Short mmCIF file of C-alpha atoms in Angstrom, two decimals:
data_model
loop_
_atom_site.label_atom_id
_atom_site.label_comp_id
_atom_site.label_asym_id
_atom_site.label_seq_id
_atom_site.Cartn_x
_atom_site.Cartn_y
_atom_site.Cartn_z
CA UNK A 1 -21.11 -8.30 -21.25
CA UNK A 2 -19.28 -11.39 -23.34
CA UNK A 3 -19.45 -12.98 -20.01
CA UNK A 4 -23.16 -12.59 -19.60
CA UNK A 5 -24.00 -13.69 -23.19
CA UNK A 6 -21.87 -16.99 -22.87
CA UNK A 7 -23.53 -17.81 -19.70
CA UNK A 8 -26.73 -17.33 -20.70
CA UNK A 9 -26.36 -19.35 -23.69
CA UNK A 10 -25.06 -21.83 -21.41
CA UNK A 11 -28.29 -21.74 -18.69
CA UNK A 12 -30.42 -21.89 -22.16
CA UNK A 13 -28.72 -25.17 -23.50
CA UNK A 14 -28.48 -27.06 -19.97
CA UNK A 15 -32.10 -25.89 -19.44
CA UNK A 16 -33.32 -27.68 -22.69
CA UNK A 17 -31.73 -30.42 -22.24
CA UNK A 18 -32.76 -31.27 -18.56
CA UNK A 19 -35.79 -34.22 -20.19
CA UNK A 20 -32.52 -35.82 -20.28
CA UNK A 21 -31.76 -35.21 -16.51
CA UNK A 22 -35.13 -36.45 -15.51
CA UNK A 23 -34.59 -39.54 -16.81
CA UNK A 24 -31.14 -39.61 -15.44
CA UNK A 25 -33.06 -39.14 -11.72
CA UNK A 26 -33.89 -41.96 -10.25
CA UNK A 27 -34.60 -40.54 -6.85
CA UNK A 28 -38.21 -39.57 -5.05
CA UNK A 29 -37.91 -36.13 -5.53
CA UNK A 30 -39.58 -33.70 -3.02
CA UNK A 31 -42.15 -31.74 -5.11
CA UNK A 32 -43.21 -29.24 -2.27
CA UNK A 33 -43.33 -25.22 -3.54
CA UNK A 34 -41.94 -22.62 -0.56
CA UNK A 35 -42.01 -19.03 -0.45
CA UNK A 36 -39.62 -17.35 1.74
CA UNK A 37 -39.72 -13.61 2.77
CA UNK A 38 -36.32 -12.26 4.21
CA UNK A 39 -35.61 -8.73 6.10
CA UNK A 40 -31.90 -8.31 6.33
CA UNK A 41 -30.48 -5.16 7.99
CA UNK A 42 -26.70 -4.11 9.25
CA UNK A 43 -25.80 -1.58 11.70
CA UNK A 44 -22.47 -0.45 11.90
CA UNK A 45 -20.71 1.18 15.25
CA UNK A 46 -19.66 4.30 13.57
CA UNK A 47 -21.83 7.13 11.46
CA UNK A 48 -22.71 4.75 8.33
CA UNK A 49 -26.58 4.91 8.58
CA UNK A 50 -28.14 1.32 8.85
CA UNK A 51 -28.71 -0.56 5.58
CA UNK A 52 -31.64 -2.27 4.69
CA UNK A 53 -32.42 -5.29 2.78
CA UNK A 54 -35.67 -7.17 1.80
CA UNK A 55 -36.42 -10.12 -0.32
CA UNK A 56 -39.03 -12.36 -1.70
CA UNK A 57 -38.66 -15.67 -3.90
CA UNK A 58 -41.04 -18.36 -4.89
CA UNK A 59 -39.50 -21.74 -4.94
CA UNK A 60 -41.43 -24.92 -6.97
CA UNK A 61 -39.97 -27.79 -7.93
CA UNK A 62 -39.99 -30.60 -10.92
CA UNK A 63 -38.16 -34.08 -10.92
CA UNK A 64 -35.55 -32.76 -12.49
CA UNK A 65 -34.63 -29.63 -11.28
CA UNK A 66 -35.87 -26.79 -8.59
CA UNK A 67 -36.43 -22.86 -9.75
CA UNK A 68 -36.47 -20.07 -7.67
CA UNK A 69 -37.28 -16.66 -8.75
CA UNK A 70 -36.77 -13.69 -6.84
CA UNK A 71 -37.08 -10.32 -6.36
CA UNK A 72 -34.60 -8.07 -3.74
CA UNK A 73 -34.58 -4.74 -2.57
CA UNK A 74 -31.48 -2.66 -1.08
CA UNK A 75 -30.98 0.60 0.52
CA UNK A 76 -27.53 1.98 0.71
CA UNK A 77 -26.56 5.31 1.85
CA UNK A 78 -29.19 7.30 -0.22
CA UNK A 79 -29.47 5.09 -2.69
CA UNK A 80 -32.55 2.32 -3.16
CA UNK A 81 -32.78 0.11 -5.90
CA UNK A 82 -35.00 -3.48 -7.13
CA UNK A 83 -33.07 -6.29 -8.54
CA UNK A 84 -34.94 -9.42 -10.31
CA UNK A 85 -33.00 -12.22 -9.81
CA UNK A 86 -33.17 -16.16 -10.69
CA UNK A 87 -31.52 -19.17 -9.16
CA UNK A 88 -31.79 -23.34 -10.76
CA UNK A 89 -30.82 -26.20 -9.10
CA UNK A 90 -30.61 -28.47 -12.28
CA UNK A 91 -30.65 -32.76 -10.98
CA UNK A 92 -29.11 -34.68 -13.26
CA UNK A 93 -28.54 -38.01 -11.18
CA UNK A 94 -28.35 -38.85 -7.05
CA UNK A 95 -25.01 -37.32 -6.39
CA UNK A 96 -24.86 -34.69 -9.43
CA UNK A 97 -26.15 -30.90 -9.75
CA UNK A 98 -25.85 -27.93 -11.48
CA UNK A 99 -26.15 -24.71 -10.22
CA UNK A 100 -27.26 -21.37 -12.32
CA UNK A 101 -28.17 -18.05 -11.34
CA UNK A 102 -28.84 -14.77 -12.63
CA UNK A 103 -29.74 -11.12 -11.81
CA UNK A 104 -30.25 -7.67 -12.93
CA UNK A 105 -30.88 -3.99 -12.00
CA UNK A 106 -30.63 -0.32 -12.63
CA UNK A 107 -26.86 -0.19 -10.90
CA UNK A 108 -27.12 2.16 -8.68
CA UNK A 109 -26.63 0.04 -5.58
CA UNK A 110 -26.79 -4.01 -6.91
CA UNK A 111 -24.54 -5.05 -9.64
CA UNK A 112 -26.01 -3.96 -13.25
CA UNK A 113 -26.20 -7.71 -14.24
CA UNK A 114 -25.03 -10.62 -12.50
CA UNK A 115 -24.53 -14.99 -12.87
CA UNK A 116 -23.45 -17.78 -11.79
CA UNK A 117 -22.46 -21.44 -12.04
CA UNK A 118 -21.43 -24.28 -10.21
CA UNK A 119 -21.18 -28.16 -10.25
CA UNK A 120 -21.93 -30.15 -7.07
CA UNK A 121 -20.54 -33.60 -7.17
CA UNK A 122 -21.25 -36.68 -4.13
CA UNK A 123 -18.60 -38.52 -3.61
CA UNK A 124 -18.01 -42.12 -1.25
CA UNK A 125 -17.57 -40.86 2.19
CA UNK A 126 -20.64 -38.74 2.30
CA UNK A 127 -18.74 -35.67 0.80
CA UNK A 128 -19.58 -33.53 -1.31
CA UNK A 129 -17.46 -31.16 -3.91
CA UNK A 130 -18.05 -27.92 -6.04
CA UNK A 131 -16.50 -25.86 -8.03
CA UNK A 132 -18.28 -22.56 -9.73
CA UNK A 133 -17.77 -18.89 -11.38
CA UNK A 134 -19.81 -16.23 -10.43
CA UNK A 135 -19.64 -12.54 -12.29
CA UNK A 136 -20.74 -8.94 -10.98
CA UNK A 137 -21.43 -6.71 -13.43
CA UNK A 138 -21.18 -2.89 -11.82
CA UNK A 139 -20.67 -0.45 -14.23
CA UNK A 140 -18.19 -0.53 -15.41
CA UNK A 141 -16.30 -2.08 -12.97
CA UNK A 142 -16.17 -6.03 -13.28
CA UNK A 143 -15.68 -8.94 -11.32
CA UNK A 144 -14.72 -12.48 -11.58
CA UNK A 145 -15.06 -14.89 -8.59
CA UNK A 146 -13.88 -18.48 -8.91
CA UNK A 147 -15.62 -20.39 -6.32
CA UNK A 148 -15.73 -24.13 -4.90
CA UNK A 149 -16.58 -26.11 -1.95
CA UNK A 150 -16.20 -29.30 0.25
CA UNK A 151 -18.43 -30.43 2.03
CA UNK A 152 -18.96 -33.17 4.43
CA UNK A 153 -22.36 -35.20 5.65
CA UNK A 154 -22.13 -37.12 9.25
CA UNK A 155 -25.67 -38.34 10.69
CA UNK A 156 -27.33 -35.05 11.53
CA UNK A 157 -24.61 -32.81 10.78
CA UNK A 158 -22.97 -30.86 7.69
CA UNK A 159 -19.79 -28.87 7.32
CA UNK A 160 -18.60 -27.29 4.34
CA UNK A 161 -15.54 -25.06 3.73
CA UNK A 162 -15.75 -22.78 1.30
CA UNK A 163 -13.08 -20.24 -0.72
CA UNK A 164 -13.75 -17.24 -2.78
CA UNK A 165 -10.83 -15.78 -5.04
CA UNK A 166 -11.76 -12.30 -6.58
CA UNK A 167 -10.50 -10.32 -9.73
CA UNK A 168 -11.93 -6.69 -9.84
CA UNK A 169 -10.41 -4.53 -12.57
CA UNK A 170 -8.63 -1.84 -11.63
CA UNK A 171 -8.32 -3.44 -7.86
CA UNK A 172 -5.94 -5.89 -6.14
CA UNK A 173 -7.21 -9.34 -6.23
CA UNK A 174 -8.90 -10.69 -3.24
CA UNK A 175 -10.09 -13.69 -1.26
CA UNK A 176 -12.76 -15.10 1.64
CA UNK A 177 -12.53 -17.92 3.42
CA UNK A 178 -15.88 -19.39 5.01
CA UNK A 179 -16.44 -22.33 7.05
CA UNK A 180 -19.87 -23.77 8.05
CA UNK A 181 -21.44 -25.86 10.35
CA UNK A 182 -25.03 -27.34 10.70
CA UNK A 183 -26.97 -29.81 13.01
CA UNK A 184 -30.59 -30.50 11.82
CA UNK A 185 -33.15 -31.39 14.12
CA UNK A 186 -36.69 -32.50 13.02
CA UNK A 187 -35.66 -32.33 9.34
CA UNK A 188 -34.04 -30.38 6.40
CA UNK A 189 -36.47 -27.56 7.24
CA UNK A 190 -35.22 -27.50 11.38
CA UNK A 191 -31.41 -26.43 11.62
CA UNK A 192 -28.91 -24.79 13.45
CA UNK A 193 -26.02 -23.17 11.70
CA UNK A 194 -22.27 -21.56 12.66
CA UNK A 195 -20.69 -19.82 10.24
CA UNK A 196 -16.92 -18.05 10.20
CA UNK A 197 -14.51 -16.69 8.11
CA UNK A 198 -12.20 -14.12 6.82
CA UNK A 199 -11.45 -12.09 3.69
CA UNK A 200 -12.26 -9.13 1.69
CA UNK A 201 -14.90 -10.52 -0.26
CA UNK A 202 -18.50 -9.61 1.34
CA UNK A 203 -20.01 -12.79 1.81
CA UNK A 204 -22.96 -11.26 3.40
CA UNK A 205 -24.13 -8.97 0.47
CA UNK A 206 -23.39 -8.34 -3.87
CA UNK A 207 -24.41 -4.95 -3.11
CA UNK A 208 -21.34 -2.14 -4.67
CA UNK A 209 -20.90 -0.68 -1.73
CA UNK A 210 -19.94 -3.91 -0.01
CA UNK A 211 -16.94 -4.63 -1.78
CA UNK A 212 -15.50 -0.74 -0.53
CA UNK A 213 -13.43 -2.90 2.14
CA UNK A 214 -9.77 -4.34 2.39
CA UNK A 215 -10.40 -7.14 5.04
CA UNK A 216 -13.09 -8.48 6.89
CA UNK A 217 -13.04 -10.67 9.93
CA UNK A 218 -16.77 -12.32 10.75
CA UNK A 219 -18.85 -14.97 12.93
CA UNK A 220 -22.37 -15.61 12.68
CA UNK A 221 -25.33 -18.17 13.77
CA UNK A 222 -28.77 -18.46 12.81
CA UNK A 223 -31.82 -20.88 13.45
CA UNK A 224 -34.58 -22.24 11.32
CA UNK A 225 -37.35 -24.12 13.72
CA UNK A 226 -41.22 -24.64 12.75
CA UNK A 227 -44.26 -21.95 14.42
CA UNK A 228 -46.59 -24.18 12.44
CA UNK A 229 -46.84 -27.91 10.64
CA UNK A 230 -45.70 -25.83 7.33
CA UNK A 231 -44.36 -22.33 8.46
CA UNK A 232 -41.02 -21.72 9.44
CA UNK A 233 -38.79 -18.82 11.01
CA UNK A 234 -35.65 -18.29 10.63
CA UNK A 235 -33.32 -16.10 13.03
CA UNK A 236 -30.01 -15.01 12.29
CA UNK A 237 -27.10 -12.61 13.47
CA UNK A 238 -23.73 -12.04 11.99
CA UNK A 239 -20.35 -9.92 13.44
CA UNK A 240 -17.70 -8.64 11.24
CA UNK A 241 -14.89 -6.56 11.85
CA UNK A 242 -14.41 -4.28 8.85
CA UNK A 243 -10.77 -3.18 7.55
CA UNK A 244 -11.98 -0.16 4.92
CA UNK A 245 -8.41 1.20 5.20
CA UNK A 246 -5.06 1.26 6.92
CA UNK A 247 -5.95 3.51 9.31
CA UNK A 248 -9.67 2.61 9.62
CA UNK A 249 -12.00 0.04 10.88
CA UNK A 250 -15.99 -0.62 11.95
CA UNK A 251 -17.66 -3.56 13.32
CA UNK A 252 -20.65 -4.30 11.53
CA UNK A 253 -23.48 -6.26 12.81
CA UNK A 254 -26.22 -8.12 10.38
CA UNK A 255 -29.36 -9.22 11.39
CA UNK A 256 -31.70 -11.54 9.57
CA UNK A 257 -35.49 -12.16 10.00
CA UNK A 258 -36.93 -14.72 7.32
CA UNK A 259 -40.58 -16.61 7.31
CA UNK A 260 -41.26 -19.45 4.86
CA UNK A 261 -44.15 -21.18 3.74
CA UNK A 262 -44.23 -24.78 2.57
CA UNK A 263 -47.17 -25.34 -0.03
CA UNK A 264 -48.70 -29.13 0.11
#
């Protein structure tokens, strides 16, 4: 729990101090609110019964930083559970951001507590570099991820690579290695992404009984296009292959269904 306090002390002091960041901005900040509903489910090729996952968040922005609360919902084997969760996108100049999160529930199927940091930094050459520290809280198992990224802007295109290094007590570290790409069409809103990777840490879900896996093999695409001047849908599928032991594996195969709603 040390963890939690010290980053929540943290989130409190950046948080007061972000008057300071909005002077710092200089830039024409986008002030539209969105609300996004997600359905997320997996189905797996053996006897695992299909998970479910739902989601809604509210998203509103200031000039000097974005909010999004949100609230998620999980079923796993025979277990359902609600977790509140918070993200903050703190601006502190044109090529500088912060990034904060935090979560909690019951934990029974989502980690007991959860949070998060990371610093986004643009540098010349249109790319862009994080690093960050996320913590999972599932009692009373605990686990640190250092995280990071680099990513690259050309015209209508973004790529980003992406590592995750994982230290569960009581279990062998681990690691994920993502890679991303994007093309945008009409604007931010209007994409198409690839996504691959490999690793043992679920990238698709913070739920406990994701992490029951030694290696994980996965490919996925998913589209975001307008149905109306401020409604979007997003599509999305995702393939892993599943190590959960030596001697066994499952393919597993996520599919995503999300509608958002930009405010004026």
């Amino acid at each position: 729990m040390r963890n939690i306090v010290l980053l929540s002390i943290l989130v409190i002091m950046i948080l007061t101090s972000s008057v300071f960041a909005q002077e710092l901005n200089q830039t024409n900040v986008n002030t539209q609110d969105k609300m996004l509903l997600l359905y997320n489910t997996d189905v797996f090729d053996d006897n695992t019964k299909s998970w479910q996952y739902f989601s809604i968040e509210y998203q509103f922005r200031e000039t000097f930083a974005t909010f999004i609360p949100r609230a998620n919902f999980a079923n796993r084997f025979t277990n359902s559970e609600i977790q509140l969760e918070a993200d903050a996108y703190v601006l502190f100049s044109k090529k500088s951001y912060l990034y904060l999160n935090t979560g909690f529930a019951e934990g029974k199927v989502f980690p007991k507590s959860r949070a998060g940091i990371e610093l986004y930094q643009v540098i010349p050459g249109n790319i862009e570099l994080s690093a960050g520290y996320r913590y999972l809280y599932f009692s009373p198992s605990k686990v640190s991820i250092i995280t990071g990224s680099i990513g690259y802007y050309f015209s209508n295109y973004w790529f980003s690579f992406r590592p995750y290094f994982v230290n569960e007590e009581g279990s062998e570290k681990k690691s994920t290695f993502t890679l991303i790409g994007r093309k945008y069409f009409a604007d931010g809103e209007n994409y198409l992404s690839v996504k691959a990777g490999f690793g043992s840490y679920p990238v698709s879900g913070n739920t406990q009984a994701d992490f029951f896996r030694n290696d994980s093999k996965f490919f996925g695409i998913d589209y975001q296009f307008y149905i109306l001047e401020k409604t979007t849908i997003q599509l999305g599928f995702l393939y892993e292959n599943e190590e959960l032991n030596v001697n066994k594996s499952r393919s597993r195969y996520n599919f995503l269904l999300g509608i958002q709603k930009i405010f004026q």
